[in-house]
């Protein structure tokens, strides 16, 4: 499904290249006047008027997203749980190499929590620890996570990891601990301060981050003109993370 | 209720009884040890990982839970379907159901990453979660099972026997559907998705519950030197054959439906043809777990042969365990499809088939839960009157007319 | 016999007293120095904090995780930043689980025997390992400054146009 969309989009982009190009730079020019993540007063709750989203242009990610993954590791302190075997290590984000079996067309993209509008992990969680914030960020409320791993069974993107051992000296802004499930949370602690997620900062030329509900945001303008495919769009989850060039 | 003719009594203690009790206590102790080890170390000591998130303990747990709901069937047949010949078996059936469920739940709970936060499931509930429903279904099952037992064992409340039986029977059907739906509603896992998981699990509960029941009945009779006649054993025997057939039917329906859908052909080929799960499926589940027991049940030479019934029940249990193992572990070992018709690879094992081998801790936890079930059963049999003094043909005969 | 029962209860009392004496020998001295060190600068009065700190933390944690409210007054991170020195004088790390029980929280919690699992996930000392100024040149603050004042960067302008060229080539 997503491949058909991708094909159609590329086709249209090729046909109407000049016109769209003109519009595109207009999009950019307008966007730099306002920041992508407006700072929110610390004592105000997040609002459902906002829906955070990310558009990743994989053709412009020259490293396939390695820098983004590294930034995520540093920001959240995962990637080296000393006692866990490789299959047990947490991976909030990874680069996936995809090769079409017939055409041999190949590309690499970063995959993490796709921040679905209808997240299966939230549906299945018995305690509500797996949750979606008002602003569309899907995360684990580790305070009430009992470690049943049902969300890991339910996630179609394999976005979640289970912490298999006790940890110390976590990042103060990113708690993670034994017996709970964890995943990309779009760097909530940064967004709440009006900063971009760490991975977005690590790939500023290939990723646009912003509010999908705001028609004037840079990301809304970009997805409107260029589209933005979802991984497993057939599941109808309406993801917040979108890709160009799938 | 046929309490006029049937006399129930406690299981008298014997040397063999205490040896069995001791073995179970040791196994429960080892299971507890395993739990404390996991609680302290974390799950890195197990064979489970971020691909196979549910491992051997869950196979044990789901086996016990499914068998629990099936074990209650024997008394339901007596109550709900008014087959009076089954009524003397009712008390043991309800006790067995309760003890199996407690053992299974113990494993599930003790395998949690945060077993200490179990109370959170009561204070925070997500009504959309099948797990959350199951917490209520399990508690309700225990309560209804106990209530049902009470109506069977206390003359004063005997008039509520039918109602309790109906309630328990319906509840257990919903419970097993709930257990099946834990898997059936997972859109991400190709091997599980589908409504057929609910009836498949129900049919499994029938055959597994009955097999466990047959073994327990014959063993407790041997322990207490009680007579069990061929009449009742043959009834259970042919019932088992029907249940084995039902499991095969739903399994067939499921695989045929999957094979017709292109996107599921990969995982079907994986399970049925290309992996070690294929051998488990054809040899373990189908041959030893289904066909051989059917042969043992129907072969004319083995009529009235107790060993054949025992062996058939054991094989069905083995086959059911293997079936759950294939479903749980095999279903997770097959990679998720991120991009159809494409090869994917990553540092997170995308597109790779995951290997799983259980550690000693998972075995101990699973066996510990199983032993806990047997322990509860043994203690129950000794303190209250669950077992009929005799199930000899002359005792059962009048009941079978009804 | 009232006399006999009196004697009995006296005996029991005596035994109980002996048992208590035995216990007394085993009670450790609480190390309250870390807890008292910064009491005066705390976000709430000391008496209130002694009684209610866990309530403040519980309310705040849900507000933070669920609603994204990140005020500092009742934030666990701020407790740690103020009350826990990352290292001892000899340079060794201070952890909640240390035998010495000189971590701010454990000094009291181990004494009263109240288990807490905050630090299974949360850092139990301020971060010292690195200055997280590792980010890309568009680190968040400068990015937002530049977004308001500075002219758009060339890479920004090319963002969409170039991707189309790339796509055109693949056709």
mmCIF file of N, CA and C in Angstrom, chain B residues 27-85:
data_model
loop_
_atom_site.group_PDB
_atom_site.id
_atom_site.type_symbol
_atom_site.label_atom_id
_atom_site.label_comp_id
_atom_site.label_asym_id
_atom_site.label_seq_id
_atom_site.Cartn_x
_atom_site.Cartn_y
_atom_site.Cartn_z
ATOM 1 N N UNK B 27 9.464 -28.503 44.515
ATOM 2 C CA UNK B 27 9.368 -27.812 43.221
ATOM 3 C C UNK B 27 8.823 -26.394 43.392
ATOM 4 N N UNK B 28 7.841 -26.241 44.286
ATOM 5 C CA UNK B 28 7.320 -24.905 44.542
ATOM 6 C C UNK B 28 8.430 -24.021 45.116
ATOM 7 N N UNK B 29 9.222 -24.619 46.014
ATOM 8 C CA UNK B 29 10.339 -23.871 46.586
ATOM 9 C C UNK B 29 11.326 -23.433 45.522
ATOM 10 N N UNK B 30 11.639 -24.327 44.602
ATOM 11 C CA UNK B 30 12.569 -23.980 43.523
ATOM 12 C C UNK B 30 11.967 -22.898 42.634
ATOM 13 N N UNK B 31 10.658 -22.982 42.411
ATOM 14 C CA UNK B 31 9.991 -21.939 41.627
ATOM 15 C C UNK B 31 10.096 -20.595 42.314
ATOM 16 N N UNK B 32 9.914 -20.593 43.637
ATOM 17 C CA UNK B 32 10.034 -19.347 44.390
ATOM 18 C C UNK B 32 11.458 -18.814 44.297
ATOM 19 N N UNK B 33 12.413 -19.717 44.388
ATOM 20 C CA UNK B 33 13.823 -19.327 44.258
ATOM 21 C C UNK B 33 14.049 -18.640 42.913
ATOM 22 N N UNK B 34 13.496 -19.257 41.882
ATOM 23 C CA UNK B 34 13.645 -18.690 40.543
ATOM 24 C C UNK B 34 13.040 -17.299 40.483
ATOM 25 N N UNK B 35 11.863 -17.142 41.109
ATOM 26 C CA UNK B 35 11.223 -15.827 41.121
ATOM 27 C C UNK B 35 12.117 -14.796 41.785
ATOM 28 N N UNK B 36 12.673 -15.130 42.952
ATOM 29 C CA UNK B 36 13.510 -14.156 43.642
ATOM 30 C C UNK B 36 14.748 -13.828 42.819
ATOM 31 N N UNK B 37 15.258 -14.837 42.130
ATOM 32 C CA UNK B 37 16.432 -14.601 41.283
ATOM 33 C C UNK B 37 16.085 -13.613 40.160
ATOM 34 N N UNK B 38 14.947 -13.839 39.496
ATOM 35 C CA UNK B 38 14.530 -12.937 38.420
ATOM 36 C C UNK B 38 14.267 -11.540 38.962
ATOM 37 N N UNK B 39 13.613 -11.492 40.119
ATOM 38 C CA UNK B 39 13.269 -10.211 40.723
ATOM 39 C C UNK B 39 14.535 -9.419 41.031
ATOM 40 N N UNK B 40 15.570 -10.138 41.460
ATOM 41 C CA UNK B 40 16.803 -9.463 41.848
ATOM 42 C C UNK B 40 17.667 -9.115 40.636
ATOM 43 N N UNK B 41 17.823 -10.092 39.754
ATOM 44 C CA UNK B 41 18.742 -9.923 38.627
ATOM 45 C C UNK B 41 18.100 -9.208 37.441
ATOM 46 N N UNK B 42 16.811 -9.370 37.280
ATOM 47 C CA UNK B 42 16.176 -8.903 36.054
ATOM 48 C C UNK B 42 16.121 -10.041 35.061
ATOM 49 N N UNK B 43 15.454 -9.806 33.955
ATOM 50 C CA UNK B 43 15.195 -10.902 33.037
ATOM 51 C C UNK B 43 16.393 -11.253 32.140
ATOM 52 N N UNK B 44 17.537 -10.602 32.379
ATOM 53 C CA UNK B 44 18.670 -10.940 31.503
ATOM 54 C C UNK B 44 19.174 -12.356 31.756
ATOM 55 N N UNK B 45 18.807 -12.943 32.904
ATOM 56 C CA UNK B 45 19.229 -14.324 33.176
ATOM 57 C C UNK B 45 18.343 -15.347 32.463
ATOM 58 N N UNK B 46 17.255 -14.890 31.864
ATOM 59 C CA UNK B 46 16.371 -15.824 31.176
ATOM 60 C C UNK B 46 16.730 -15.894 29.693
ATOM 61 N N UNK B 47 16.070 -16.795 28.988
ATOM 62 C CA UNK B 47 16.268 -16.874 27.544
ATOM 63 C C UNK B 47 15.412 -15.865 26.798
ATOM 64 N N UNK B 48 14.537 -15.180 27.515
ATOM 65 C CA UNK B 48 13.653 -14.223 26.852
ATOM 66 C C UNK B 48 14.427 -12.976 26.461
ATOM 67 N N UNK B 49 13.908 -12.282 25.461
ATOM 68 C CA UNK B 49 14.591 -11.081 24.995
ATOM 69 C C UNK B 49 13.571 -10.133 24.378
ATOM 70 N N UNK B 50 14.054 -9.148 23.649
ATOM 71 C CA UNK B 50 13.122 -8.157 23.107
ATOM 72 C C UNK B 50 12.366 -8.672 21.883
ATOM 73 N N UNK B 51 12.740 -9.856 21.399
ATOM 74 C CA UNK B 51 11.994 -10.457 20.288
ATOM 75 C C UNK B 51 11.002 -11.491 20.813
ATOM 76 N N UNK B 52 11.515 -12.403 21.633
ATOM 77 C CA UNK B 52 10.647 -13.392 22.289
ATOM 78 C C UNK B 52 10.355 -12.818 23.675
ATOM 79 N N UNK B 53 9.292 -12.037 23.758
ATOM 80 C CA UNK B 53 9.062 -11.342 25.029
ATOM 81 C C UNK B 53 8.314 -12.232 26.014
ATOM 82 N N UNK B 54 7.571 -13.188 25.496
ATOM 83 C CA UNK B 54 6.913 -14.159 26.365
ATOM 84 C C UNK B 54 7.544 -15.515 26.085
ATOM 85 N N UNK B 55 8.036 -16.155 27.123
ATOM 86 C CA UNK B 55 8.777 -17.397 26.920
ATOM 87 C C UNK B 55 8.112 -18.599 27.559
ATOM 88 N N UNK B 56 8.954 -19.514 27.997
ATOM 89 C CA UNK B 56 8.457 -20.771 28.553
ATOM 90 C C UNK B 56 7.506 -20.590 29.746
ATOM 91 N N UNK B 57 7.778 -19.637 30.658
ATOM 92 C CA UNK B 57 6.831 -19.488 31.776
ATOM 93 C C UNK B 57 5.415 -19.227 31.279
ATOM 94 N N UNK B 58 5.309 -18.471 30.182
ATOM 95 C CA UNK B 58 3.980 -18.162 29.673
ATOM 96 C C UNK B 58 3.332 -19.378 29.023
ATOM 97 N N UNK B 59 4.175 -20.268 28.456
ATOM 98 C CA UNK B 59 3.617 -21.505 27.915
ATOM 99 C C UNK B 59 3.009 -22.321 29.052
ATOM 100 N N UNK B 60 3.770 -22.453 30.139
ATOM 101 C CA UNK B 60 3.248 -23.156 31.323
ATOM 102 C C UNK B 60 1.977 -22.487 31.824
ATOM 103 N N UNK B 61 2.041 -21.176 31.977
ATOM 104 C CA UNK B 61 0.925 -20.447 32.580
ATOM 105 C C UNK B 61 -0.332 -20.606 31.738
ATOM 106 N N UNK B 62 -0.194 -20.396 30.431
ATOM 107 C CA UNK B 62 -1.382 -20.467 29.581
ATOM 108 C C UNK B 62 -1.895 -21.896 29.522
ATOM 109 N N UNK B 63 -0.964 -22.843 29.540
ATOM 110 C CA UNK B 63 -1.396 -24.247 29.596
ATOM 111 C C UNK B 63 -2.272 -24.481 30.824
ATOM 112 N N UNK B 64 -1.793 -24.048 31.968
ATOM 113 C CA UNK B 64 -2.530 -24.302 33.206
ATOM 114 C C UNK B 64 -3.868 -23.564 33.217
ATOM 115 N N UNK B 65 -3.870 -22.334 32.699
ATOM 116 C CA UNK B 65 -5.110 -21.552 32.713
ATOM 117 C C UNK B 65 -6.136 -22.168 31.764
ATOM 118 N N UNK B 66 -5.655 -22.571 30.587
ATOM 119 C CA UNK B 66 -6.562 -23.195 29.625
ATOM 120 C C UNK B 66 -7.083 -24.523 30.168
ATOM 121 N N UNK B 67 -6.169 -25.307 30.761
ATOM 122 C CA UNK B 67 -6.598 -26.591 31.321
ATOM 123 C C UNK B 67 -7.563 -26.381 32.479
ATOM 124 N N UNK B 68 -7.357 -25.293 33.241
ATOM 125 C CA UNK B 68 -8.242 -25.017 34.382
ATOM 126 C C UNK B 68 -9.679 -24.847 33.917
ATOM 127 N N UNK B 69 -9.853 -24.004 32.890
ATOM 128 C CA UNK B 69 -11.226 -23.774 32.449
ATOM 129 C C UNK B 69 -11.807 -25.056 31.870
ATOM 130 N N UNK B 70 -10.955 -25.887 31.264
ATOM 131 C CA UNK B 70 -11.452 -27.142 30.716
ATOM 132 C C UNK B 70 -11.790 -28.153 31.794
ATOM 133 N N UNK B 71 -11.029 -28.125 32.881
ATOM 134 C CA UNK B 71 -11.271 -29.088 33.955
ATOM 135 C C UNK B 71 -12.650 -28.888 34.569
ATOM 136 N N UNK B 72 -13.111 -27.639 34.543
ATOM 137 C CA UNK B 72 -14.429 -27.360 35.122
ATOM 138 C C UNK B 72 -15.547 -27.946 34.272
ATOM 139 N N UNK B 73 -15.223 -28.268 33.022
ATOM 140 C CA UNK B 73 -16.237 -28.794 32.119
ATOM 141 C C UNK B 73 -16.915 -30.050 32.622
ATOM 142 N N UNK B 74 -16.131 -30.890 33.303
ATOM 143 C CA UNK B 74 -16.673 -32.176 33.719
ATOM 144 C C UNK B 74 -17.886 -31.946 34.607
ATOM 145 N N UNK B 75 -17.752 -30.989 35.543
ATOM 146 C CA UNK B 75 -18.921 -30.745 36.386
ATOM 147 C C UNK B 75 -20.004 -30.020 35.603
ATOM 148 N N UNK B 76 -19.614 -29.176 34.633
ATOM 149 C CA UNK B 76 -20.629 -28.499 33.829
ATOM 150 C C UNK B 76 -21.482 -29.500 33.052
ATOM 151 N N UNK B 77 -20.842 -30.557 32.555
ATOM 152 C CA UNK B 77 -21.618 -31.546 31.802
ATOM 153 C C UNK B 77 -22.687 -32.144 32.700
ATOM 154 N N UNK B 78 -22.329 -32.361 33.965
ATOM 155 C CA UNK B 78 -23.296 -32.893 34.903
ATOM 156 C C UNK B 78 -24.394 -31.898 35.230
ATOM 157 N N UNK B 79 -24.019 -30.640 35.393
ATOM 158 C CA UNK B 79 -24.985 -29.638 35.828
ATOM 159 C C UNK B 79 -25.773 -29.067 34.662
ATOM 160 N N UNK B 80 -25.036 -28.477 33.730
ATOM 161 C CA UNK B 80 -25.680 -27.722 32.668
ATOM 162 C C UNK B 80 -26.379 -28.647 31.680
ATOM 163 N N UNK B 81 -25.721 -29.764 31.359
ATOM 164 C CA UNK B 81 -26.299 -30.657 30.360
ATOM 165 C C UNK B 81 -26.996 -31.865 31.001
ATOM 166 N N UNK B 82 -27.114 -31.804 32.344
ATOM 167 C CA UNK B 82 -27.888 -32.800 33.096
ATOM 168 C C UNK B 82 -27.485 -34.243 32.799
ATOM 169 N N UNK B 83 -26.214 -34.457 32.530
ATOM 170 C CA UNK B 83 -25.747 -35.840 32.388
ATOM 171 C C UNK B 83 -25.382 -36.315 33.790
ATOM 172 N N UNK B 84 -26.290 -36.996 34.438
ATOM 173 C CA UNK B 84 -26.107 -37.300 35.854
ATOM 174 C C UNK B 84 -24.893 -38.179 36.122
ATOM 175 N N UNK B 85 -24.482 -38.914 35.114
ATOM 176 C CA UNK B 85 -23.326 -39.796 35.336
ATOM 177 C C UNK B 85 -22.072 -38.974 35.657
#
